[in-house]
Tab-separated table of C-alpha atoms in Angstrom:
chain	number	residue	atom	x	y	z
F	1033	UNK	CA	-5.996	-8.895	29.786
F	1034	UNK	CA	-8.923	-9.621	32.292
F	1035	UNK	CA	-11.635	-8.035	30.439
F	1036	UNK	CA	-12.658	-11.553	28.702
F	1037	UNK	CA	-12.244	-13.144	32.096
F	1038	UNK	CA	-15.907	-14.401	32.087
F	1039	UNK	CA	-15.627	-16.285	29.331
F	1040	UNK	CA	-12.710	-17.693	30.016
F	1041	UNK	CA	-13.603	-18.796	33.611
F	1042	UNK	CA	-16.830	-20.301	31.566
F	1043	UNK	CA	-14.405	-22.536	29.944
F	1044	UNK	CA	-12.706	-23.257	32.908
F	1045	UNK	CA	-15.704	-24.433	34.554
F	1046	UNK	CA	-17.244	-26.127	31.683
F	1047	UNK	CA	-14.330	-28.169	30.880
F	1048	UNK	CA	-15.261	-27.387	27.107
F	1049	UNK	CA	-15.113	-24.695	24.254
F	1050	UNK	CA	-18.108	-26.345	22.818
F	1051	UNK	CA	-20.335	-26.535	26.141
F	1052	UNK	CA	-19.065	-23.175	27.389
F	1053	UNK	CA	-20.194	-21.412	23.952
F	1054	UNK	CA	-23.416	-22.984	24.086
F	1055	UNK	CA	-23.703	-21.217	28.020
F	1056	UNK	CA	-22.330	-18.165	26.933
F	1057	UNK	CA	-24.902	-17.854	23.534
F	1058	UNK	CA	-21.923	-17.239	21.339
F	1059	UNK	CA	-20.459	-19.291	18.296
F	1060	UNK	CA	-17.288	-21.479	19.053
F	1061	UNK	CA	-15.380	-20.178	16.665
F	1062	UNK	CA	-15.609	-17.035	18.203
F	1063	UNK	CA	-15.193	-17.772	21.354
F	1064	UNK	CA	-11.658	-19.650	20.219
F	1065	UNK	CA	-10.646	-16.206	18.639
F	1066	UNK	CA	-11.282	-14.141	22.120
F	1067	UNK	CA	-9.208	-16.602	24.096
F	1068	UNK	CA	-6.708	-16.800	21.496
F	1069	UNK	CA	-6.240	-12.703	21.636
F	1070	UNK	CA	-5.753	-12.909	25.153
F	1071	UNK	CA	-3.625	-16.087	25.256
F	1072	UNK	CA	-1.389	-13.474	22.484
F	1073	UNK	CA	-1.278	-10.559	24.992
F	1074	UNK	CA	-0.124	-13.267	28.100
F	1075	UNK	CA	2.201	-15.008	25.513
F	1076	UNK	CA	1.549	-18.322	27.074
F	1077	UNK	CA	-1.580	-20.473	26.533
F	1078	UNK	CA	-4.350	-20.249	28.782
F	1079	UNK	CA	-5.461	-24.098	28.221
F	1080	UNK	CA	-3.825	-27.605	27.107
F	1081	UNK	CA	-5.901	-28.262	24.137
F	1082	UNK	CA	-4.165	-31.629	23.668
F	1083	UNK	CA	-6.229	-33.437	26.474
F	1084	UNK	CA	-9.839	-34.109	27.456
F	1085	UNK	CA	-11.647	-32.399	28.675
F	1086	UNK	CA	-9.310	-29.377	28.451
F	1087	UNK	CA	-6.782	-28.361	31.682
F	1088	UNK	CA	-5.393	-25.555	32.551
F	1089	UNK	CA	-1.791	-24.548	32.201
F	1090	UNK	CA	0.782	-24.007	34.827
F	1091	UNK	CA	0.101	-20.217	33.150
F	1092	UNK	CA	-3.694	-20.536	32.868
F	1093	UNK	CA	-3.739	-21.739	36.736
F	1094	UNK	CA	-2.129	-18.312	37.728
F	1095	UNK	CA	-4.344	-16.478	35.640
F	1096	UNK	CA	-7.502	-18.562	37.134
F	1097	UNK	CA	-6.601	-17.633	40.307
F	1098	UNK	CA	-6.299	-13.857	39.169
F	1099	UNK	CA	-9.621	-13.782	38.104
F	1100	UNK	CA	-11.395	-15.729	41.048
F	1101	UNK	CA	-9.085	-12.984	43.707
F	1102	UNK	CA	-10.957	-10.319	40.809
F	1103	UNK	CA	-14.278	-11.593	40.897
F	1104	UNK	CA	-14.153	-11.695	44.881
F	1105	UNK	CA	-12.898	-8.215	44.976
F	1106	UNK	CA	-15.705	-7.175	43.135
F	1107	UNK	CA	-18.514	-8.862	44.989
F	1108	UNK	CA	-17.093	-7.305	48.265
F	1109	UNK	CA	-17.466	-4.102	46.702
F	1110	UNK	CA	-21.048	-4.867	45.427
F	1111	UNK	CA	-21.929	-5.923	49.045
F	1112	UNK	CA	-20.195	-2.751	50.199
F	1113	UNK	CA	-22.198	-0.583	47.688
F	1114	UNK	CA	-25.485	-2.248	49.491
F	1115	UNK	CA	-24.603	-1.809	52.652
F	1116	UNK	CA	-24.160	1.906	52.129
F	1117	UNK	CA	-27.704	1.665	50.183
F	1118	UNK	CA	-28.975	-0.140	53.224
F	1119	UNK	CA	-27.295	2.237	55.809
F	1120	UNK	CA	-25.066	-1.051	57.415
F	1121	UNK	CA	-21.804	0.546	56.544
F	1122	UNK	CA	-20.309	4.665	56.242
F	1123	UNK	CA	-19.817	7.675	58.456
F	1124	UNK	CA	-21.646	11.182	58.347
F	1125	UNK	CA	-19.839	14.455	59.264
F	1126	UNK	CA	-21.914	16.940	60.557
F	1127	UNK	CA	-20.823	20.953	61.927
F	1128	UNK	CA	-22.512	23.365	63.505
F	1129	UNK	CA	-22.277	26.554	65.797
F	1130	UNK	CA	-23.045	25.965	69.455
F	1131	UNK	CA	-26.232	26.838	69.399
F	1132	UNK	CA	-27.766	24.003	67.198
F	1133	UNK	CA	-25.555	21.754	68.527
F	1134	UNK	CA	-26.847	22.264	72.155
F	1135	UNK	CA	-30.460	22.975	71.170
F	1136	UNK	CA	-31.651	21.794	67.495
F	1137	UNK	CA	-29.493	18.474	66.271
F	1138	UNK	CA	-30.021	16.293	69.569
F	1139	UNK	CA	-32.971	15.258	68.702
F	1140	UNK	CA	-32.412	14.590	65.137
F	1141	UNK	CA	-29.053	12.612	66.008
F	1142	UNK	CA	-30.827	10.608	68.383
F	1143	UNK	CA	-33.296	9.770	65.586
F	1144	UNK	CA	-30.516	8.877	63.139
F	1145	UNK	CA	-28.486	6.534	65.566
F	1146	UNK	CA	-31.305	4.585	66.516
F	1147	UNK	CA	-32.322	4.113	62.975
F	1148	UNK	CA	-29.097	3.426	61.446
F	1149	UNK	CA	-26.524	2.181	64.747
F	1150	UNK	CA	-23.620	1.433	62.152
F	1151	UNK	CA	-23.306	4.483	60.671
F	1152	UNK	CA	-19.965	6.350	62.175
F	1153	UNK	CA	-21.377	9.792	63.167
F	1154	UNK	CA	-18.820	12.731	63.531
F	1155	UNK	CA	-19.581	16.105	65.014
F	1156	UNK	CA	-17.906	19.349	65.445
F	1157	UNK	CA	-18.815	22.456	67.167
F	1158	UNK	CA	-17.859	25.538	65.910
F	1159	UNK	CA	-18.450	29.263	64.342
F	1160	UNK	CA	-19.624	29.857	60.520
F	1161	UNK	CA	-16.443	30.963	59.134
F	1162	UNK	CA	-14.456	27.894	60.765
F	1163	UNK	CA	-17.648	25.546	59.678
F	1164	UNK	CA	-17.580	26.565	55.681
F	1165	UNK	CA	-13.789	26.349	55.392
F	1166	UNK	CA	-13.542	22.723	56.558
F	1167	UNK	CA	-16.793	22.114	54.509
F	1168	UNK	CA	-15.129	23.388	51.844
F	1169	UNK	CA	-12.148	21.307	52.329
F	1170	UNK	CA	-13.841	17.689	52.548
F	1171	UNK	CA	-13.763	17.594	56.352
F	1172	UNK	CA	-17.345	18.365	56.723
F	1173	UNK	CA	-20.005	16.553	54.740
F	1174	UNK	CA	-23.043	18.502	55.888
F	1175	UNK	CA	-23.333	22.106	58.381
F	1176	UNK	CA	-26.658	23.698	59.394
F	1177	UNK	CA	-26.369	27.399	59.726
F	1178	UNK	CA	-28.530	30.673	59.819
F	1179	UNK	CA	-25.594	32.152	57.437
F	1180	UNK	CA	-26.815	31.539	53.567
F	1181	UNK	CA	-23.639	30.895	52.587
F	1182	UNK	CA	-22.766	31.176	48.614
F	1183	UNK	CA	-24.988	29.285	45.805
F	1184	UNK	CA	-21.731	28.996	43.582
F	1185	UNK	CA	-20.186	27.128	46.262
F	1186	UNK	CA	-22.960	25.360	48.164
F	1187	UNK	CA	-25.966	23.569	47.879
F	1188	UNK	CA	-28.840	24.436	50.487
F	1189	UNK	CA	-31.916	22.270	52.080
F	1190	UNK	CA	-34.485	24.367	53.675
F	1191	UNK	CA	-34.756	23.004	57.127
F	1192	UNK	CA	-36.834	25.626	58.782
F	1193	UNK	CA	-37.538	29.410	59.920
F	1194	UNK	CA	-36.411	31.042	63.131
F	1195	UNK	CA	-37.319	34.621	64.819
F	1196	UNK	CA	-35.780	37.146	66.383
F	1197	UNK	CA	-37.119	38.689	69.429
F	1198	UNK	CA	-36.134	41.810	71.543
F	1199	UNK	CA	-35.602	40.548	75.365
F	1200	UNK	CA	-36.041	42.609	77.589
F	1201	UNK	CA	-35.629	42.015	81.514
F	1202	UNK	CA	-39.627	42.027	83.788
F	1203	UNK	CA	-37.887	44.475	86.198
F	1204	UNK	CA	-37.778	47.661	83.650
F	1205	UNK	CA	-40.427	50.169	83.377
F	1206	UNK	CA	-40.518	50.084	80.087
F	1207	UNK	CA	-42.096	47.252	80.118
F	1208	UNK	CA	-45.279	49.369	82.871
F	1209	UNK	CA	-45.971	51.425	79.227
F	1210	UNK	CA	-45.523	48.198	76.428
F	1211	UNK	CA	-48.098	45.825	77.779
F	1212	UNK	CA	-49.975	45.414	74.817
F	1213	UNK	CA	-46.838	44.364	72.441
F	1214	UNK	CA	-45.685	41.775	75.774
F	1215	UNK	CA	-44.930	38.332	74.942
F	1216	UNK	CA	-43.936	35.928	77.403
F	1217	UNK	CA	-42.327	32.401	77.577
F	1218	UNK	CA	-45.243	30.625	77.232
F	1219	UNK	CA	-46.261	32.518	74.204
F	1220	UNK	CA	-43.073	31.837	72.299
F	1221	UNK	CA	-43.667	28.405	73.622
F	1222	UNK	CA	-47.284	28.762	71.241
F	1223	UNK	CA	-45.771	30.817	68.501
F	1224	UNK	CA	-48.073	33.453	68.965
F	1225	UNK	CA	-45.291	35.574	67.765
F	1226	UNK	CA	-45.682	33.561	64.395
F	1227	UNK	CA	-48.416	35.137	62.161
F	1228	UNK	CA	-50.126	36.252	64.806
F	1229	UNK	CA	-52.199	39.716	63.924
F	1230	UNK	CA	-52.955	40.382	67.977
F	1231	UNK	CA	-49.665	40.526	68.541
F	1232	UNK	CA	-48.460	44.448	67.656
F	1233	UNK	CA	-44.832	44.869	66.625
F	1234	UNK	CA	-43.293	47.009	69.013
F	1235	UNK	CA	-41.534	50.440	67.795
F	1236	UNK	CA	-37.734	49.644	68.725
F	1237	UNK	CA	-37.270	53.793	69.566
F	1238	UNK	CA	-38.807	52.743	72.919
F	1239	UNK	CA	-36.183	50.811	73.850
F	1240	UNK	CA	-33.602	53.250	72.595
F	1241	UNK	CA	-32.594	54.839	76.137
F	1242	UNK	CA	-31.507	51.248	77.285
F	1243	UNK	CA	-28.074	49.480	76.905
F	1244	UNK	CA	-27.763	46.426	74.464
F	1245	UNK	CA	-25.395	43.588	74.901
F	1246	UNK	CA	-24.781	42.404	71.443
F	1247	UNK	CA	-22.967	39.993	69.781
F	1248	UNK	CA	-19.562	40.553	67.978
F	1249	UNK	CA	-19.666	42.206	64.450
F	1250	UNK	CA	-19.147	39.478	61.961
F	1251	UNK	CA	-21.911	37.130	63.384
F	1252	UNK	CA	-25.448	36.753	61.795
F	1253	UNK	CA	-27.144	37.827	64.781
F	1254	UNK	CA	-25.182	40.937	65.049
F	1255	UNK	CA	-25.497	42.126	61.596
F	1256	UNK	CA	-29.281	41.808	61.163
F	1257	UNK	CA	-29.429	44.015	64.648
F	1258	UNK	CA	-27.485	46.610	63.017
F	1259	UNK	CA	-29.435	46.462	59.897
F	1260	UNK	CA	-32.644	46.345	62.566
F	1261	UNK	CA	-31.055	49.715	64.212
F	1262	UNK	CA	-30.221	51.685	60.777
F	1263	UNK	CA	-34.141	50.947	59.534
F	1264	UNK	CA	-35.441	51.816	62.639
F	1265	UNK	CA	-32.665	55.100	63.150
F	1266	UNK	CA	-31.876	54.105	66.799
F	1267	UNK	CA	-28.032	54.324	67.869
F	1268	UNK	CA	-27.624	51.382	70.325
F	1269	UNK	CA	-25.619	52.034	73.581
F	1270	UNK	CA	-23.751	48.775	73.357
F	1271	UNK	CA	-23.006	47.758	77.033
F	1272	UNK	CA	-21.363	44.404	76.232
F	1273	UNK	CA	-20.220	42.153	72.894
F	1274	UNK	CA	-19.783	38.728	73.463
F	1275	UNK	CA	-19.254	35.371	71.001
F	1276	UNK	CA	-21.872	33.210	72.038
F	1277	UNK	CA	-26.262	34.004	71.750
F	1278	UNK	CA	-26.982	31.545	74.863
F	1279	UNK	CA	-24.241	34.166	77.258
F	1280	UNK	CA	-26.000	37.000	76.218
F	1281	UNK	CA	-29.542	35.827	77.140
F	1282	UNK	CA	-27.608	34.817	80.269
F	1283	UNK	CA	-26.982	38.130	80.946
F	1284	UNK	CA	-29.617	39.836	79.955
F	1285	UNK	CA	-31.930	37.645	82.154
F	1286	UNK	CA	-30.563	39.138	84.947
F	1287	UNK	CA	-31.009	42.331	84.021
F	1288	UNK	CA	-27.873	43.276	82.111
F	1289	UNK	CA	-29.397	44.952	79.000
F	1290	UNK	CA	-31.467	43.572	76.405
F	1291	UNK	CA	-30.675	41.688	72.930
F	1292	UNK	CA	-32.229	40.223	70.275
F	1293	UNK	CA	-32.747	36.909	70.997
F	1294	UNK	CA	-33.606	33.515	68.670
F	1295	UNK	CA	-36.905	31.666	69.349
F	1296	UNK	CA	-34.792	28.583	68.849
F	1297	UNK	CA	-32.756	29.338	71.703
F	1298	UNK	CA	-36.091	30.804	73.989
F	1299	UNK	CA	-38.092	27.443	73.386
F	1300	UNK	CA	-35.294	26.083	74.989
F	1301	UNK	CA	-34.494	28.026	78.104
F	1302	UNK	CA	-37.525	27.632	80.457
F	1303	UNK	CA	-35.342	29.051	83.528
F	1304	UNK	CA	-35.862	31.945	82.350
F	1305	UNK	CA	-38.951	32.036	81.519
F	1306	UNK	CA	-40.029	34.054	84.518
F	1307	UNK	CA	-37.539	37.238	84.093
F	1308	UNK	CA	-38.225	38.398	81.035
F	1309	UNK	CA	-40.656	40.010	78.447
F	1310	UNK	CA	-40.316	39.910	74.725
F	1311	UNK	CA	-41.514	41.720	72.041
F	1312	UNK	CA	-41.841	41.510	67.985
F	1313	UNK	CA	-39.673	44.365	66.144
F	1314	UNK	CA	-41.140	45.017	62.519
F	1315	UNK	CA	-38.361	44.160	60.586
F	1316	UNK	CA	-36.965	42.053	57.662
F	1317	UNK	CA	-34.469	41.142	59.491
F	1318	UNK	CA	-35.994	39.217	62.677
F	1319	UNK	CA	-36.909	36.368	60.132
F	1320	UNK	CA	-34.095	34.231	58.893
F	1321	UNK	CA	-34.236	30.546	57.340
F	1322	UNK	CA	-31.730	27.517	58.784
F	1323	UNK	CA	-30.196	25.418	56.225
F	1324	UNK	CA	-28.632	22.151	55.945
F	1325	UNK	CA	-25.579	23.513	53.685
F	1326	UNK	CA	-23.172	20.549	51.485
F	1327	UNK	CA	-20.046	21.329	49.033
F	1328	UNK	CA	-21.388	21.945	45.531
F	1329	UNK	CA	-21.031	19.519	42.808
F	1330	UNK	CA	-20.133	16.807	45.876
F	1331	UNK	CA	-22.124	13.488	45.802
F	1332	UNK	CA	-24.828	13.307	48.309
F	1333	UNK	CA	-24.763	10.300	50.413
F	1334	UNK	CA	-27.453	8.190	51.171
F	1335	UNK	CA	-26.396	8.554	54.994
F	1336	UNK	CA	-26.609	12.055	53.596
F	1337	UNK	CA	-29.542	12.221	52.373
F	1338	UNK	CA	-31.474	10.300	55.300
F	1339	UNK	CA	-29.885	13.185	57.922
F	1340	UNK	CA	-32.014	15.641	55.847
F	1341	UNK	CA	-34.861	14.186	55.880
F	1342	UNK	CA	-35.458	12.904	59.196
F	1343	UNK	CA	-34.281	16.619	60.109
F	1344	UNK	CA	-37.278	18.043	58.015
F	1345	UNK	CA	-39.460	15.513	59.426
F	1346	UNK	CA	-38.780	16.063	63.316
F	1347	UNK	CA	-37.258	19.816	63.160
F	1348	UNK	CA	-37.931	21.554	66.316
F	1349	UNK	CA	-37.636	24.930	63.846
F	1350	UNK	CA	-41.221	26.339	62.369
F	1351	UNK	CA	-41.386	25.368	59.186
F	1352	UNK	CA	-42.120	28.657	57.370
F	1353	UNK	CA	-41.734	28.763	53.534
F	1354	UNK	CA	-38.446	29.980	52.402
């Protein structure tokens, strides 16, 4: 009913089937026969032919008004679609565990508000399994995660590469024997724990005598540390299991075992700089990549699509090849 309604606001505004054809680059004729279908499928006519120029009808007026409210609609959506383009208008859902949250997406959110103020930003802090469930629901657009979660299910954006470190309290002995595998702070701080052929890898038997305070089974952390102790046939005596990475580096920098221990989260600690040693483990398993993680087969926004890129732009990860 209002898919000719160009043409026959054309008329409307022309005053004539003769002038509005010639605008329109059609015949008259067949412009009559369009208006005449759709006058059919109203049953009342759309214009009083009888006067001149050519009025409306008390029916036509109604329908007039239909198509201007139409035609409005759809240029508020076409502004909407730009704004969206433009960044002016939308909201961006972003999850992640605690320990991005606290020490990796500041930045890049500060970045992204000051670039694009009206964009609604939503956040939530949580564990992987809780993260991919309301990802997979909708609730999430976008979660960044060491967990590779499924291909089926989820696309992936490389946003960097982060290492795993033994740490290991200054006040041990072990560490009188290991100086030549040491690391400290400020070499973290320099990634000389990065490709660095100085640096030995230290065998993880030495540390075998010592209690570990771990993380709980089921988190990424704690599985590649058991993988780490099955390669390397040392049975850990597990003095504590806790939920979150940044307690146990709290503990162990006072001296309450040793863990294995993100470089993301040691950049970021520089209290404790001063109380412990670390040192490289030859393993698979220390490296893991970070990924920006959406909902397969969802559309990427543009709000979206600018996260991810200012995040590989300004990432405070290294930015190691997959």
């Amino acid at each position: 009913m209002f898919a000719k309604k160009d043409l026959i606001y054309t008329i409307y505004k022309e005053k004539s089937f003769s002038k509005a054809a010639e605008a329109l680059y059609i015949s008259q004729p067949s412009l009559s026969a369009m208006v005449k279908k759709v006058e059919a499928k109203i049953g009342e006519p759309i214009f009083d032919r009888s006067t001149n120029p050519i009025q409306l009808t008390e029916t036509g007026k109604k329908y007039m008004a239909c198509c201007e409210n139409i035609k409005k609609t759809e240029e508020a959506f076409l502004n909407y679609l730009n704004d969206t383009h433009e960044l002016k208008t939308g909201s961006l859902s972003l999850g992640s565990n605690h320990l991005f949250m606290a020490h990796v997406l500041p930045k890049l959110i500060q970045i992204f508000v000051n670039r694009y103020p009206l964009i609604t930003l939503n956040l939530i802090d949580s564990h992987s399994h809780d993260l991919e469930k309301k990802l997979l629901e909708g609730d999430l657009d976008l979660i960044i995660d060491n967990k590779e979660l499924s291909s089926d299910m989820y696309e992936k954006f490389f946003l960097g590469t982060e290492f795993l470190l033994l740490a290991v309290p200054r006040k041990l002995e072990v560490n009188d024997r290991l100086k030549p595998y040491q690391l400290t702070y400020e070499d973290i701080q320099h990634n000389k724990h990065i490709h660095n052929e100085q640096i030995l890898p230290t065998p993880l038997s030495c540390f075998a005598d010592l209690p570990f305070v771990l993380m709980h089974e089921g988190n990424d952390t704690r599985t590649r540390a058991d993988n780490i102790f099955l390669r390397q046939a040392v049975k850990p005596k597990i003095l504590f299991e806790l939920n979150q990475l940044a307690t146990v580096y709290n503990l162990i920098s006072i001296g309450l075992g040793i863990s294995f221990i993100s470089d993301t989260l040691i950049k970021r600690s520089p209290a404790m700089q001063d109380q412990l040693y670390f040192y490289q483990i030859d393993d698979p398993d220390t490296k893991r990549n970070v990924f920006f993680h959406s909902k397969k087969n969802r559309y990427v926004t543009k709000a979206m699509e600018e996260f991810i890129k200012i995040s590989k732009e300004y990432s405070p990860l290294s930015s190691s090849a997959e």
